[in-house]
PDB file of C-alpha atoms in Angstrom:
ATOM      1  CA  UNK A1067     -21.959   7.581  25.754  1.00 43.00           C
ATOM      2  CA  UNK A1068     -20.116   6.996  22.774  1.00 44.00           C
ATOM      3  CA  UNK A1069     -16.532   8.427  22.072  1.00 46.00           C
ATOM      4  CA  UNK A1070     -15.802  10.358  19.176  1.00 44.00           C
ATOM      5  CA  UNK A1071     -12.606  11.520  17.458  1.00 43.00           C
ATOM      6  CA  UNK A1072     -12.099  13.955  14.600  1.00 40.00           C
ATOM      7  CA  UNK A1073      -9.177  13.392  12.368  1.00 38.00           C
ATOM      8  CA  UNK A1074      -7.810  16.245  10.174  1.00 37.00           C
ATOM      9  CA  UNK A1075      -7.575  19.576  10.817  1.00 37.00           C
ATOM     10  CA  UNK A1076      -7.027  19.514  14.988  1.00 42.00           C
ATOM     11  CA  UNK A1077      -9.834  18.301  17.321  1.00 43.00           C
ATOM     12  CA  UNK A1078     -10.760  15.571  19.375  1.00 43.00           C
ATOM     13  CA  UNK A1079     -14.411  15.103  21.307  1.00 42.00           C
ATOM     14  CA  UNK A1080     -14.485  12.423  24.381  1.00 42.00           C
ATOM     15  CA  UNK A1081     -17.027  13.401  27.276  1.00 39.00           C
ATOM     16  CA  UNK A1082     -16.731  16.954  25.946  1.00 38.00           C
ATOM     17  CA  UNK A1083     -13.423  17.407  26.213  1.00 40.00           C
ATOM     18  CA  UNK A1084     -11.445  18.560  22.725  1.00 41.00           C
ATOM     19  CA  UNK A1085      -7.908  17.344  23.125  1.00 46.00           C
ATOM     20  CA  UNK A1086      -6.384  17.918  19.450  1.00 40.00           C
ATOM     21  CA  UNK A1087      -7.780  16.752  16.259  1.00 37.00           C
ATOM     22  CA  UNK A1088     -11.219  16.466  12.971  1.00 31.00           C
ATOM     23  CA  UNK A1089     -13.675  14.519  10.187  1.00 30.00           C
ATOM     24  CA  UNK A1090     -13.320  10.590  10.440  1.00 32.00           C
ATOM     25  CA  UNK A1091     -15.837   9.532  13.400  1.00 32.00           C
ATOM     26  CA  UNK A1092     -14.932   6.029  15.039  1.00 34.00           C
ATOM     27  CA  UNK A1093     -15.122   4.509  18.330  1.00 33.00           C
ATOM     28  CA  UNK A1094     -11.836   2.709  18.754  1.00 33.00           C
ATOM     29  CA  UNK A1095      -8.747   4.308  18.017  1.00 33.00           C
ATOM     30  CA  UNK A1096      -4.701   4.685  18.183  1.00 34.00           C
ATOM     31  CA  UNK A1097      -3.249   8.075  17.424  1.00 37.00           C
ATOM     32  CA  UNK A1098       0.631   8.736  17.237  1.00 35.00           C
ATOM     33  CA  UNK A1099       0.992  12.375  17.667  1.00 38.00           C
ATOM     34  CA  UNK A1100       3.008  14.865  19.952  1.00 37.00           C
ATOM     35  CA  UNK A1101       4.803  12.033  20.595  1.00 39.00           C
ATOM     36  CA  UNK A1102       1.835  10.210  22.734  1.00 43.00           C
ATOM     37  CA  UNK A1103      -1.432   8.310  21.528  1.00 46.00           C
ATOM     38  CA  UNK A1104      -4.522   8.145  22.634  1.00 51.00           C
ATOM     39  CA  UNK A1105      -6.499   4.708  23.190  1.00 50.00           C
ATOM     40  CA  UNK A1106     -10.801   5.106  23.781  1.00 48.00           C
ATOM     41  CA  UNK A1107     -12.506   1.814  24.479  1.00 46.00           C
ATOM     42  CA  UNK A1108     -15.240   0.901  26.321  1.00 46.00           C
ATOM     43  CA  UNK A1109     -15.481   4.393  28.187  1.00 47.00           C
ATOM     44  CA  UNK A1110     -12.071   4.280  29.047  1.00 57.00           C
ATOM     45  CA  UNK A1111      -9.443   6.566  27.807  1.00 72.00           C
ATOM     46  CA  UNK A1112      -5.574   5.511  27.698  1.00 81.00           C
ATOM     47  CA  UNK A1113      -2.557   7.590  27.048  1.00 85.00           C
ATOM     48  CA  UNK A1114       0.659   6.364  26.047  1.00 89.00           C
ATOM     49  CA  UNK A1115       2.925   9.124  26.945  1.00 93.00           C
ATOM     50  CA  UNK A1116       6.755   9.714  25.466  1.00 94.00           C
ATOM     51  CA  UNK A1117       9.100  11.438  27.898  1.00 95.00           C
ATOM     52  CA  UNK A1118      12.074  10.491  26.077  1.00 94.00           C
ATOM     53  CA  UNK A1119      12.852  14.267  24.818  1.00 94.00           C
ATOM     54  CA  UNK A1120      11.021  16.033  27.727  1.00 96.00           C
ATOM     55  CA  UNK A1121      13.962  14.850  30.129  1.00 96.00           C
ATOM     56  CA  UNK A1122      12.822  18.356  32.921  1.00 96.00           C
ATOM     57  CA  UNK A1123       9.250  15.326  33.500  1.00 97.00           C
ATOM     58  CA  UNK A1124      11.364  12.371  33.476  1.00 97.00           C
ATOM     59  CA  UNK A1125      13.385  14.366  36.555  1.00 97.00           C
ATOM     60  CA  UNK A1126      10.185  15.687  37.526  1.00 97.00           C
ATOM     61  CA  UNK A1127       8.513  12.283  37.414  1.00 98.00           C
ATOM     62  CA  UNK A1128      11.228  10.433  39.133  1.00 98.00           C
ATOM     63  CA  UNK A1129      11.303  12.843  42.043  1.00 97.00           C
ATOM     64  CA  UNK A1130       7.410  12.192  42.351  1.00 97.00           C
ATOM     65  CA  UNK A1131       8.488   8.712  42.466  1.00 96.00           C
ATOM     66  CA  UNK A1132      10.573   7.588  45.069  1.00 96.00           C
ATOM     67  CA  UNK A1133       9.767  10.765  47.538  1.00 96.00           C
ATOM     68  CA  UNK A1134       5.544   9.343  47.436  1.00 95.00           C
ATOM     69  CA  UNK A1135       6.530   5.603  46.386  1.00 96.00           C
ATOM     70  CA  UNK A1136       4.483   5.209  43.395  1.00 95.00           C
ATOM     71  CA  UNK A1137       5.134   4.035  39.537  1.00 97.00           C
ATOM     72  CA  UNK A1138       5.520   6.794  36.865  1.00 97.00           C
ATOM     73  CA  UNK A1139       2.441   5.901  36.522  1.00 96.00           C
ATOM     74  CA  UNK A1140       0.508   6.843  39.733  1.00 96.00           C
ATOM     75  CA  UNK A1141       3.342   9.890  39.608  1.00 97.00           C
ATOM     76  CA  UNK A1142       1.990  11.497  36.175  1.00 97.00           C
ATOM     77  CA  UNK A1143      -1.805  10.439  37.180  1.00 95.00           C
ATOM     78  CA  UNK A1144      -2.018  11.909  40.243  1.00 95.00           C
ATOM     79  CA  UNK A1145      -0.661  15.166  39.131  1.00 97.00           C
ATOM     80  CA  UNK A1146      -3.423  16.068  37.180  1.00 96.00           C
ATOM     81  CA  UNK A1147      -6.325  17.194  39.706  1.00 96.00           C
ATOM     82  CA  UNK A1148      -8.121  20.255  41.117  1.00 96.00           C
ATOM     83  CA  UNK A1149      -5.868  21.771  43.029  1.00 96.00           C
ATOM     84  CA  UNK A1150      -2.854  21.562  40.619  1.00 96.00           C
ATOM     85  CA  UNK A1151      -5.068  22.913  37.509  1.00 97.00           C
ATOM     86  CA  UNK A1152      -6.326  25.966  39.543  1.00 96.00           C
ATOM     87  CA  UNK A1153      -2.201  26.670  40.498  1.00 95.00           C
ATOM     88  CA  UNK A1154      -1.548  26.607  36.804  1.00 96.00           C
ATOM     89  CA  UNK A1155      -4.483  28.772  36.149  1.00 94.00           C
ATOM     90  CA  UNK A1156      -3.617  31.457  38.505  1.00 94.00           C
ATOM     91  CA  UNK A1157      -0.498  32.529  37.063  1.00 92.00           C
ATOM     92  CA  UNK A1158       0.696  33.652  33.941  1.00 85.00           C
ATOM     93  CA  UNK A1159       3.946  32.015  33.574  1.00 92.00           C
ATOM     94  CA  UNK A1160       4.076  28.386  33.318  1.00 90.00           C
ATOM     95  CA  UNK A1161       6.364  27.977  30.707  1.00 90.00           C
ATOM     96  CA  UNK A1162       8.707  30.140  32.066  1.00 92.00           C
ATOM     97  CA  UNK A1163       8.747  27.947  34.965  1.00 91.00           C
ATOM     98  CA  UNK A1164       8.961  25.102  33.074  1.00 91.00           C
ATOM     99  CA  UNK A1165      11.911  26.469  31.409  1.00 90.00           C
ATOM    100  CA  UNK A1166      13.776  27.233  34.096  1.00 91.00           C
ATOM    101  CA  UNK A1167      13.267  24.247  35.602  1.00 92.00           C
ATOM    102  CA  UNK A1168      16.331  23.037  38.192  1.00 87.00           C
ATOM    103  CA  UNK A1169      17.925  26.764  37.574  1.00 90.00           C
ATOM    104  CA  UNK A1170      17.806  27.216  41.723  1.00 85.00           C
ATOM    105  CA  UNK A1171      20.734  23.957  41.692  1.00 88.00           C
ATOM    106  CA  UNK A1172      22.479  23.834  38.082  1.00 87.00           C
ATOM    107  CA  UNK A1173      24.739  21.527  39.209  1.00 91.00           C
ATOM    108  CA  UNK A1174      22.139  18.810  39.989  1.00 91.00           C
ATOM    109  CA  UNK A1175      22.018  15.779  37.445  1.00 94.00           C
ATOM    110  CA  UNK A1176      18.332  15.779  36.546  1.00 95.00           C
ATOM    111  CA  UNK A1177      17.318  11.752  37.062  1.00 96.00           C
ATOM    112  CA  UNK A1178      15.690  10.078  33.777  1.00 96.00           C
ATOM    113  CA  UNK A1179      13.343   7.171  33.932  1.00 97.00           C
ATOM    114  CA  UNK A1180      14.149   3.800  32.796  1.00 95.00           C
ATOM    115  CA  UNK A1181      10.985   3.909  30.561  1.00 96.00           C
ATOM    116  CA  UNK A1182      10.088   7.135  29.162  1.00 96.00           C
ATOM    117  CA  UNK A1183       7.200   5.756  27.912  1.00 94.00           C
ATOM    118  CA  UNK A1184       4.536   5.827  30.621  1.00 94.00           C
ATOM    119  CA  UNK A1185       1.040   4.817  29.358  1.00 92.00           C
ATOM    120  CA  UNK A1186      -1.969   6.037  32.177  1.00 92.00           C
ATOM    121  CA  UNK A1187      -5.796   6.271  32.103  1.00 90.00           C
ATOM    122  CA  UNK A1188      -7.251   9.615  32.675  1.00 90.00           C
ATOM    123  CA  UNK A1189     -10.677   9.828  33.900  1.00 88.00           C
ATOM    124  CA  UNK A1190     -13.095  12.334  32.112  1.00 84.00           C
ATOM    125  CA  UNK A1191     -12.394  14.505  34.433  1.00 89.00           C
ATOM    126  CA  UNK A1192      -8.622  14.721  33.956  1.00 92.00           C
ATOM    127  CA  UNK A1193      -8.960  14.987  30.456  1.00 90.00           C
ATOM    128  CA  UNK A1194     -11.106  18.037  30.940  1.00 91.00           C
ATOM    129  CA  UNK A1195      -8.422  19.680  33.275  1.00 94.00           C
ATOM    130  CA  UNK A1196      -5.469  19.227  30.628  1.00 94.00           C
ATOM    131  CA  UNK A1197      -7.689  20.389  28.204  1.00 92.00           C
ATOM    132  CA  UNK A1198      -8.258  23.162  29.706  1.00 94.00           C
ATOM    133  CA  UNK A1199      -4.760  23.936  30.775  1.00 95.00           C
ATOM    134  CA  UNK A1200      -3.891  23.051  26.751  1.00 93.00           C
ATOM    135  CA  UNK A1201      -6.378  25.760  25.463  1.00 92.00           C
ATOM    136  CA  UNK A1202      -5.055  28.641  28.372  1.00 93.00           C
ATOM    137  CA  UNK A1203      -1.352  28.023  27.163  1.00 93.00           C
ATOM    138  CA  UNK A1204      -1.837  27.427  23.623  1.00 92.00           C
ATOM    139  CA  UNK A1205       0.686  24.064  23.836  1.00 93.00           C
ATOM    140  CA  UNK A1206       0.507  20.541  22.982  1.00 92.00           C
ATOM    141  CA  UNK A1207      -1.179  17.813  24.967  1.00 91.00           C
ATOM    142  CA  UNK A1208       1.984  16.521  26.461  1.00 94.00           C
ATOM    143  CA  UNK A1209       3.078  20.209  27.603  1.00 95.00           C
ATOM    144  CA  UNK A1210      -0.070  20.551  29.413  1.00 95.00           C
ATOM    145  CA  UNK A1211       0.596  17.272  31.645  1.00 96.00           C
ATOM    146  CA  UNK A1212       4.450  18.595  32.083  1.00 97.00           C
ATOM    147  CA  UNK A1213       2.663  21.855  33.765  1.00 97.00           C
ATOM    148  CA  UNK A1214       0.755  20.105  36.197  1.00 98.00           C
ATOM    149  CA  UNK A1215       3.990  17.959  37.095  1.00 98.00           C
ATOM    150  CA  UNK A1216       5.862  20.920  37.367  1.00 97.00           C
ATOM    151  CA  UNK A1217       3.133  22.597  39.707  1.00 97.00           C
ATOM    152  CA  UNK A1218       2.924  19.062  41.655  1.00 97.00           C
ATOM    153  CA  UNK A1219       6.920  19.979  42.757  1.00 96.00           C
ATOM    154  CA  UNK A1220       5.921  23.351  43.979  1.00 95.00           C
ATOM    155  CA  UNK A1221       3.128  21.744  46.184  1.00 95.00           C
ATOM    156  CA  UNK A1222       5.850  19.326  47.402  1.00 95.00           C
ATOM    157  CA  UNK A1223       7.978  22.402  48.084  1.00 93.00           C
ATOM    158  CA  UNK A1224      10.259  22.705  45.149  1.00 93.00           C
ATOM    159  CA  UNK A1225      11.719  25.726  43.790  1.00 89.00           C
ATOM    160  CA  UNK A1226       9.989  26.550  40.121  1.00 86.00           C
TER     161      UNK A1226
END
């Protein structure tokens, strides 16, 4: 079916999923926002994330990395599934983890990525589980995604 965005006051309709934003309907679009955008064509839906200032996911990200040998790509895509949405939905203090994040070895440099800026297509499904995860903790797209990254190291066996 078609995709539909809604510019304005905060919504954003693709396969039933509201991600953000309201009133201009259109079928192709960029959005700069949160520091990401969002790119629908063809059924396809492509996000051009910005890690630059969220350096706890570039660490998080790189660790993904070299420990499963995969892109930052494949890293930040594969975070966001089943398993790693209910994990987040169980608890009640994700951003508590999140901002604590390498407190169990303060003396660690946290790694950064040579590109920040990871772009990835999310499947409908995906979308629906950030969505989701957005709504529960009242935060920002990008937010959401660092939560399942930062769930993704406890199921590798990371300290959050």
């Amino acid at each position: 079916g078609n995709r539909v965005a809604w510019f304005g006051s905060g919504r954003f309709d693709s396969c039933g999923n509201y991600l953000e934003f309201c009133t201009l309907r259109i079928e192709y679009w960029w959005l700069e926002w949160y520091n990401f955008s969002i790119k629908l064509r063809e059924g396809k839906c492509k996000m051009k994330l910005d890690f630059s200032k969220h350096l706890e996911a570039q660490d998080m990200i790189w660790i993904i990395e070299n420990e499963k040998g995969m892109s930052a790509t494949e890293a930040v895509k594969c975070s966001v599934n089943e398993k790693i949405y209910h994990s987040i939905m169980d608890v009640k203090w994700a951003s508590i983890a999140l901002s604590l994040w390498g407190h169990d070895d303060p003396e660690r440099k946290w790694e950064t990525l040579e590109n920040p800026i990871v772009e990835i297509d999310f499947n409908d499904n995906q979308l629906y589980l950030i969505e989701k995860v957005r709504k529960k903790e009242n935060v920002n797209i990008i937010t959401a995604i660092i939560y399942f990254l930062l769930f993704t190291m406890d199921s590798m066996g990371y300290h959050i």
